[in-house]
Structure formats: C-alpha cells, structure tokens
C-alpha cells in the first residue's frame, strides 16, 4: 500500500510577506494523512524552513544543479538546499525542459545527484499536446524514464517519486481525465515493473496538471495515482488544503 503525497510547486510566485502568510495558512488549514511538501523559490527556503518548524509540511526545491560546486553562475547546489532542510527536489519539470532547453540527460543527472545527496528526486515526465495528438505519449514518457534508468539504474527509483505532468494540462485549466491520467500512470509503473516489480509497486507516481479542489478526489481515487504535484492551486491555502484532504 503506497501512501499519498501532495507537492506544492509555487514556481516564481512569492515575496517575503506572502511566504509567511501562505505557510501560516497551510499550517492552519491542511488536515490530511498524506505527506505534504512545499517547493518555494529557493531564495525563500530559509524563511520557509523557519515558518515550518513543528509542522508536518516538509520542504522541496523546484530545481537544482547537477554539479557539486564551482563556477556555475546562478545555480544552486544540493548541499545548499540541504542546509535549509530541503528533502525533495523536482527535476525535469516541463518548464525547465521547454523554456531552458533541459534535456532528458540533464534531468537524469539531476536525479542521480539528488539521490547521491540523500534527497528525494521528483522526476517530471509528460507529453506535449502535439505529441499526444500524434500518438507519441508512450514513446515520450518511456524515453524520459529510460534516460534516468540508464544513469541511475532501476534502484534509483527506490527512493524517488515520478510525476506524470502532461504539458498541455500544466497551468491551462485543461486537466487530464482520471482515465487518461491512470492510463499513463499504469504505463509508467509497467515500464518500471518490466525491470523490477517491487520497485514499480513502491514508487509514488503523482499526477500534475491543473489539479484543483474540484477534480483532485476523482484523480487521486485512480489505482495508480498516488497524489498530486500542484502549481496554481497551491497558491491558495484553502484550495490546496482541499486537494490535500482529497488525498486522505
Ligand atoms: C506544475 O507546475 O507542476 C503544475 C502542475 O502546475 P498547475 O497545477 O498550475 O497546472
């Protein structure tokens, strides 16, 4: 039996006042048996860590460098994230792939580096609208996962999370139906199971893409959907609390 997990991805939305306000509201209104993770912009990690003392909500990062340290202007290392209590790291988010040209291999390097540092990578996979329309969903998701297996091995998924995030559903209000999502979640699990059935059974596979208070329960009820990665709706504490409650 896999436990449920809900991750808030605030993206580049925050200021000092809203971080305090939103996290205080999270602590007050979130009532769930699911594990809850919040990924603020990295600059606010320290403030978020202080706001979450004595809370069950844990910290994650939206991205990380695959390198340890050195001349990588603008980058943030795993060691830096760890100093501020970060436990999860999103890798290969579609916005990193589409806006910053991040390739499968880079996402795989970030995944492997995150594991090596003792943190939990959250690998995002998913197809664009065009890829879905041309019947390439399975090929795209398989390619994205295989790049990680090639570098980190199937054992890498022992302590990792996969998030299926159809690109056409992210920030668009256009959610995958529970059946569409379940189909790809099962595909992800089957791909892993073909190599190691135990690992495949244990790895949490989250759905992301316009999850909201109204659709979360139906999505999370599907057998291979273990929770959600939530962007826009996580900026509203009540909406996010309702999503977390749907993961009970
Ligand atoms: C995301 O950014 O990972 C995401 C799923 O965003 P949204 O919930 O806004 O679609």
Tab-separated table of C-alpha atoms and ligand atoms in Angstrom:
chain	number	residue	atom	x	y	z
A	1	UNK	CA	0.000	0.000	0.000
A	2	UNK	CA	1.590	3.269	-1.129
A	3	UNK	CA	0.977	6.362	0.995
A	4	UNK	CA	-0.244	9.539	-0.671
A	5	UNK	CA	1.909	12.582	-1.364
A	6	UNK	CA	0.933	16.107	-2.414
A	7	UNK	CA	3.566	18.609	-3.558
A	8	UNK	CA	3.032	22.367	-3.941
A	9	UNK	CA	5.134	23.991	-6.656
A	10	UNK	CA	4.961	27.753	-6.149
A	11	UNK	CA	7.123	28.413	-9.238
A	12	UNK	CA	8.337	32.057	-9.363
A	13	UNK	CA	5.488	33.367	-7.199
A	14	UNK	CA	6.393	34.704	-3.756
A	15	UNK	CA	7.607	37.617	-1.695
A	16	UNK	CA	8.626	37.750	1.955
A	17	UNK	CA	5.153	38.665	3.150
A	18	UNK	CA	3.316	36.060	1.076
A	19	UNK	CA	5.694	33.244	2.107
A	20	UNK	CA	4.908	33.896	5.797
A	21	UNK	CA	1.207	34.377	5.158
A	22	UNK	CA	0.752	31.326	2.937
A	23	UNK	CA	2.786	28.957	5.108
A	24	UNK	CA	0.971	30.089	8.262
A	25	UNK	CA	-2.303	29.409	6.443
A	26	UNK	CA	-1.029	25.986	5.256
A	27	UNK	CA	-0.192	25.051	8.861
A	28	UNK	CA	-3.652	26.092	9.983
A	29	UNK	CA	-5.879	24.610	7.290
A	30	UNK	CA	-4.113	21.499	5.946
A	31	UNK	CA	-5.570	18.405	7.604
A	32	UNK	CA	-4.544	15.231	5.840
A	33	UNK	CA	-2.859	11.910	6.371
A	34	UNK	CA	-0.893	12.489	3.137
A	35	UNK	CA	2.705	13.699	3.155
A	36	UNK	CA	2.695	17.360	2.104
A	37	UNK	CA	5.703	19.073	0.505
A	38	UNK	CA	6.066	22.730	-0.463
A	39	UNK	CA	8.570	23.957	-3.051
A	40	UNK	CA	9.068	27.722	-2.695
A	41	UNK	CA	11.507	29.696	-4.853
A	42	UNK	CA	14.954	28.756	-3.493
A	43	UNK	CA	15.644	32.271	-2.209
A	44	UNK	CA	12.868	31.788	0.367
A	45	UNK	CA	13.968	28.320	1.541
A	46	UNK	CA	15.415	29.679	4.794
A	47	UNK	CA	12.314	31.693	5.581
A	48	UNK	CA	10.122	28.708	4.723
A	49	UNK	CA	12.206	26.418	6.944
A	50	UNK	CA	11.641	28.757	9.889
A	51	UNK	CA	7.915	29.045	9.151
A	52	UNK	CA	7.548	25.261	9.060
A	53	UNK	CA	9.240	24.401	12.365
A	54	UNK	CA	6.925	21.953	14.203
A	55	UNK	CA	4.855	21.456	11.046
A	56	UNK	CA	4.277	18.184	9.157
A	57	UNK	CA	4.750	20.064	5.870
A	58	UNK	CA	8.250	19.462	4.518
A	59	UNK	CA	10.379	21.416	2.072
A	60	UNK	CA	11.266	20.718	-1.525
A	61	UNK	CA	13.104	22.597	-4.274
A	62	UNK	CA	11.869	23.398	-7.769
A	63	UNK	CA	15.205	22.603	-9.415
A	64	UNK	CA	18.883	22.080	-8.569
A	65	UNK	CA	22.278	21.998	-10.225
A	66	UNK	CA	23.618	18.588	-11.115
A	67	UNK	CA	27.090	19.809	-10.083
A	68	UNK	CA	28.562	19.860	-6.586
A	69	UNK	CA	30.084	23.341	-6.525
A	70	UNK	CA	32.210	25.666	-8.629
A	71	UNK	CA	31.888	28.125	-11.487
A	72	UNK	CA	28.173	27.706	-12.288
A	73	UNK	CA	26.830	31.248	-12.136
A	74	UNK	CA	23.272	31.469	-10.919
A	75	UNK	CA	22.976	27.827	-9.913
A	76	UNK	CA	22.039	26.317	-6.551
A	77	UNK	CA	23.635	23.131	-5.227
A	78	UNK	CA	22.194	20.178	-3.363
A	79	UNK	CA	24.461	20.936	-0.393
A	80	UNK	CA	22.959	24.437	-0.201
A	81	UNK	CA	19.424	23.059	-0.298
A	82	UNK	CA	20.238	20.515	2.399
A	83	UNK	CA	21.473	23.259	4.723
A	84	UNK	CA	17.954	24.668	4.743
A	85	UNK	CA	16.103	21.440	5.465
A	86	UNK	CA	15.097	20.648	1.890
A	87	UNK	CA	14.087	16.980	1.434
A	88	UNK	CA	12.637	16.717	-2.087
A	89	UNK	CA	13.849	18.128	-5.430
A	90	UNK	CA	11.766	18.458	-8.593
A	91	UNK	CA	13.824	17.500	-11.651
A	92	UNK	CA	12.932	17.752	-15.324
A	93	UNK	CA	9.869	19.956	-14.865
A	94	UNK	CA	8.408	20.696	-18.290
A	95	UNK	CA	9.080	24.423	-17.821
A	96	UNK	CA	12.780	23.629	-17.333
A	97	UNK	CA	12.655	21.433	-20.431
A	98	UNK	CA	10.725	23.809	-22.694
A	99	UNK	CA	11.941	27.249	-21.513
A	100	UNK	CA	15.548	26.404	-20.627
A	101	UNK	CA	16.298	23.597	-23.064
A	102	UNK	CA	16.867	20.991	-20.380
A	103	UNK	CA	17.372	17.601	-21.999
A	104	UNK	CA	16.480	14.127	-20.708
A	105	UNK	CA	20.142	13.547	-19.860
A	106	UNK	CA	20.312	16.704	-17.724
A	107	UNK	CA	17.180	15.704	-15.836
A	108	UNK	CA	18.771	12.278	-15.309
A	109	UNK	CA	21.987	13.851	-13.980
A	110	UNK	CA	19.972	15.981	-11.550
A	111	UNK	CA	18.007	12.891	-10.483
A	112	UNK	CA	21.203	10.915	-9.810
A	113	UNK	CA	22.898	13.824	-7.997
A	114	UNK	CA	19.817	14.323	-5.805
A	115	UNK	CA	19.827	10.662	-4.766
A	116	UNK	CA	23.551	10.783	-4.124
A	117	UNK	CA	22.999	13.735	-1.790
A	118	UNK	CA	20.380	11.748	0.138
A	119	UNK	CA	17.407	13.786	-1.072
A	120	UNK	CA	14.358	12.523	-2.935
A	121	UNK	CA	14.089	13.417	-6.636
A	122	UNK	CA	10.657	14.066	-8.133
A	123	UNK	CA	11.070	13.235	-11.821
A	124	UNK	CA	8.565	15.032	-14.068
A	125	UNK	CA	7.587	13.340	-17.313
A	126	UNK	CA	4.877	14.105	-19.817
A	127	UNK	CA	3.979	14.788	-23.417
A	128	UNK	CA	3.038	17.985	-25.225
A	129	UNK	CA	-0.361	18.460	-26.846
A	130	UNK	CA	1.101	17.749	-30.256
A	131	UNK	CA	2.819	14.599	-29.046
A	132	UNK	CA	-0.472	13.352	-27.569
A	133	UNK	CA	-2.315	14.132	-30.784
A	134	UNK	CA	0.216	12.245	-32.870
A	135	UNK	CA	0.078	9.211	-30.577
A	136	UNK	CA	3.558	9.687	-29.103
A	137	UNK	CA	2.666	9.807	-25.404
A	138	UNK	CA	4.043	6.361	-24.616
A	139	UNK	CA	7.245	6.932	-26.594
A	140	UNK	CA	7.935	10.297	-24.943
A	141	UNK	CA	7.309	9.130	-21.385
A	142	UNK	CA	9.324	5.948	-21.994
A	143	UNK	CA	12.249	7.962	-23.378
A	144	UNK	CA	12.209	10.336	-20.382
A	145	UNK	CA	12.170	7.444	-17.904
A	146	UNK	CA	14.753	5.375	-19.759
A	147	UNK	CA	17.250	8.254	-19.636
A	148	UNK	CA	17.036	8.118	-15.838
A	149	UNK	CA	17.216	4.322	-15.653
A	150	UNK	CA	20.293	4.428	-17.863
A	151	UNK	CA	22.124	6.732	-15.441
A	152	UNK	CA	20.664	5.910	-12.014
A	153	UNK	CA	19.514	2.327	-12.608
A	154	UNK	CA	16.160	0.918	-11.577
A	155	UNK	CA	17.386	1.090	-7.957
A	156	UNK	CA	17.310	4.861	-8.322
A	157	UNK	CA	13.525	4.624	-8.158
A	158	UNK	CA	13.650	3.030	-4.678
A	159	UNK	CA	13.840	6.500	-3.146
A	160	UNK	CA	12.250	8.652	-5.801
A	161	UNK	CA	8.922	9.987	-6.974
A	162	UNK	CA	7.634	10.200	-10.547
A	163	UNK	CA	5.193	12.940	-11.546
A	164	UNK	CA	3.203	12.479	-14.745
A	165	UNK	CA	2.565	16.016	-15.952
A	166	UNK	CA	1.050	16.270	-19.416
A	167	UNK	CA	2.449	19.561	-20.699
A	168	UNK	CA	-0.913	20.509	-22.215
A	169	UNK	CA	-2.506	20.368	-18.761
A	170	UNK	CA	0.017	22.496	-16.864
A	171	UNK	CA	-1.359	25.903	-15.946
A	172	UNK	CA	-4.036	25.647	-18.636
A	173	UNK	CA	-7.096	24.577	-16.619
A	174	UNK	CA	-7.267	21.677	-19.066
A	175	UNK	CA	-6.906	18.658	-16.752
A	176	UNK	CA	-6.364	15.106	-17.975
A	177	UNK	CA	-9.413	12.999	-17.191
A	178	UNK	CA	-8.835	10.471	-14.393
A	179	UNK	CA	-8.923	7.725	-17.043
A	180	UNK	CA	-6.368	9.465	-19.289
A	181	UNK	CA	-4.063	10.028	-16.322
A	182	UNK	CA	-4.493	6.481	-14.993
A	183	UNK	CA	-3.576	5.071	-18.398
A	184	UNK	CA	-0.194	6.848	-18.383
A	185	UNK	CA	0.424	6.176	-14.683
A	186	UNK	CA	-0.073	2.474	-15.343
A	187	UNK	CA	2.251	2.708	-18.301
A	188	UNK	CA	4.955	4.288	-16.098
A	189	UNK	CA	4.512	1.568	-13.484
A	190	UNK	CA	4.533	-1.188	-16.136
A	191	UNK	CA	7.771	0.150	-17.655
A	192	UNK	CA	9.446	0.027	-14.243
A	193	UNK	CA	7.851	-3.330	-13.401
A	194	UNK	CA	9.346	-4.872	-16.523
A	195	UNK	CA	12.724	-4.391	-14.803
A	196	UNK	CA	11.793	-4.645	-11.119
A	197	UNK	CA	8.231	-5.333	-9.996
A	198	UNK	CA	8.897	-4.453	-6.341
A	199	UNK	CA	10.359	-1.053	-7.132
A	200	UNK	CA	7.458	-0.359	-9.511
A	201	UNK	CA	4.898	-1.203	-6.836
A	202	UNK	CA	6.540	1.073	-4.272
A	203	UNK	CA	7.338	4.196	-6.293
A	204	UNK	CA	4.787	7.002	-5.836
A	205	UNK	CA	3.505	8.304	-9.177
A	206	UNK	CA	1.863	11.723	-8.843
A	207	UNK	CA	-0.380	13.491	-11.333
A	208	UNK	CA	0.232	17.165	-12.155
A	209	UNK	CA	-1.625	19.498	-14.495
A	210	UNK	CA	-4.376	21.859	-13.334
A	211	UNK	CA	-5.246	19.843	-10.230
A	212	UNK	CA	-7.803	21.795	-8.210
A	213	UNK	CA	-10.173	21.352	-5.289
A	214	UNK	CA	-12.888	20.146	-7.647
A	215	UNK	CA	-11.023	17.423	-9.563
A	216	UNK	CA	-8.497	16.115	-7.021
A	217	UNK	CA	-10.673	13.469	-5.393
A	218	UNK	CA	-11.544	11.714	-8.662
A	219	UNK	CA	-7.936	11.809	-9.864
A	220	UNK	CA	-6.483	10.539	-6.581
A	221	UNK	CA	-9.039	7.703	-6.487
A	222	UNK	CA	-7.418	6.027	-9.504
A	223	UNK	CA	-5.379	2.933	-8.598
A	224	UNK	CA	-2.015	4.177	-9.907
A	225	UNK	CA	-2.329	7.852	-8.908
A	226	UNK	CA	-0.623	8.415	-5.567
A	227	UNK	CA	-1.251	12.126	-5.136
A	228	UNK	CA	-0.507	15.339	-6.976
A	229	UNK	CA	2.032	17.947	-7.990
A	230	UNK	CA	0.122	21.207	-7.769
A	231	UNK	CA	1.095	24.569	-9.243
A	232	UNK	CA	-1.504	27.341	-9.435
A	233	UNK	CA	-3.931	25.958	-6.848
A	234	UNK	CA	-1.158	25.686	-4.242
A	235	UNK	CA	-1.015	29.488	-4.025
A	236	UNK	CA	-4.417	29.472	-2.319
A	237	UNK	CA	-4.202	27.794	1.102
A	238	UNK	CA	-7.858	26.732	1.219
A	239	UNK	CA	-7.788	25.249	-2.286
A	240	UNK	CA	-4.518	23.461	-1.540
A	241	UNK	CA	-5.880	22.159	1.783
A	242	UNK	CA	-8.907	20.747	-0.058
A	243	UNK	CA	-6.568	18.996	-2.519
A	244	UNK	CA	-4.517	17.575	0.363
A	245	UNK	CA	-7.722	16.389	2.067
A	246	UNK	CA	-8.707	14.611	-1.158
A	247	UNK	CA	-5.511	12.573	-0.813
A	248	UNK	CA	-6.580	11.084	2.550
B	1	LIG	C1	3.176	22.290	-12.226
B	1	LIG	O1	3.733	23.345	-12.389
B	1	LIG	O2	3.853	21.285	-11.971
B	1	LIG	C2	1.720	22.252	-12.329
B	1	LIG	C3	1.144	21.079	-12.314
B	1	LIG	O3	1.065	23.441	-12.457
B	1	LIG	P1	-0.541	23.663	-12.457
B	1	LIG	O4	-1.089	22.907	-11.263
B	1	LIG	O5	-0.707	25.136	-12.330
B	1	LIG	O6	-1.058	23.110	-13.722
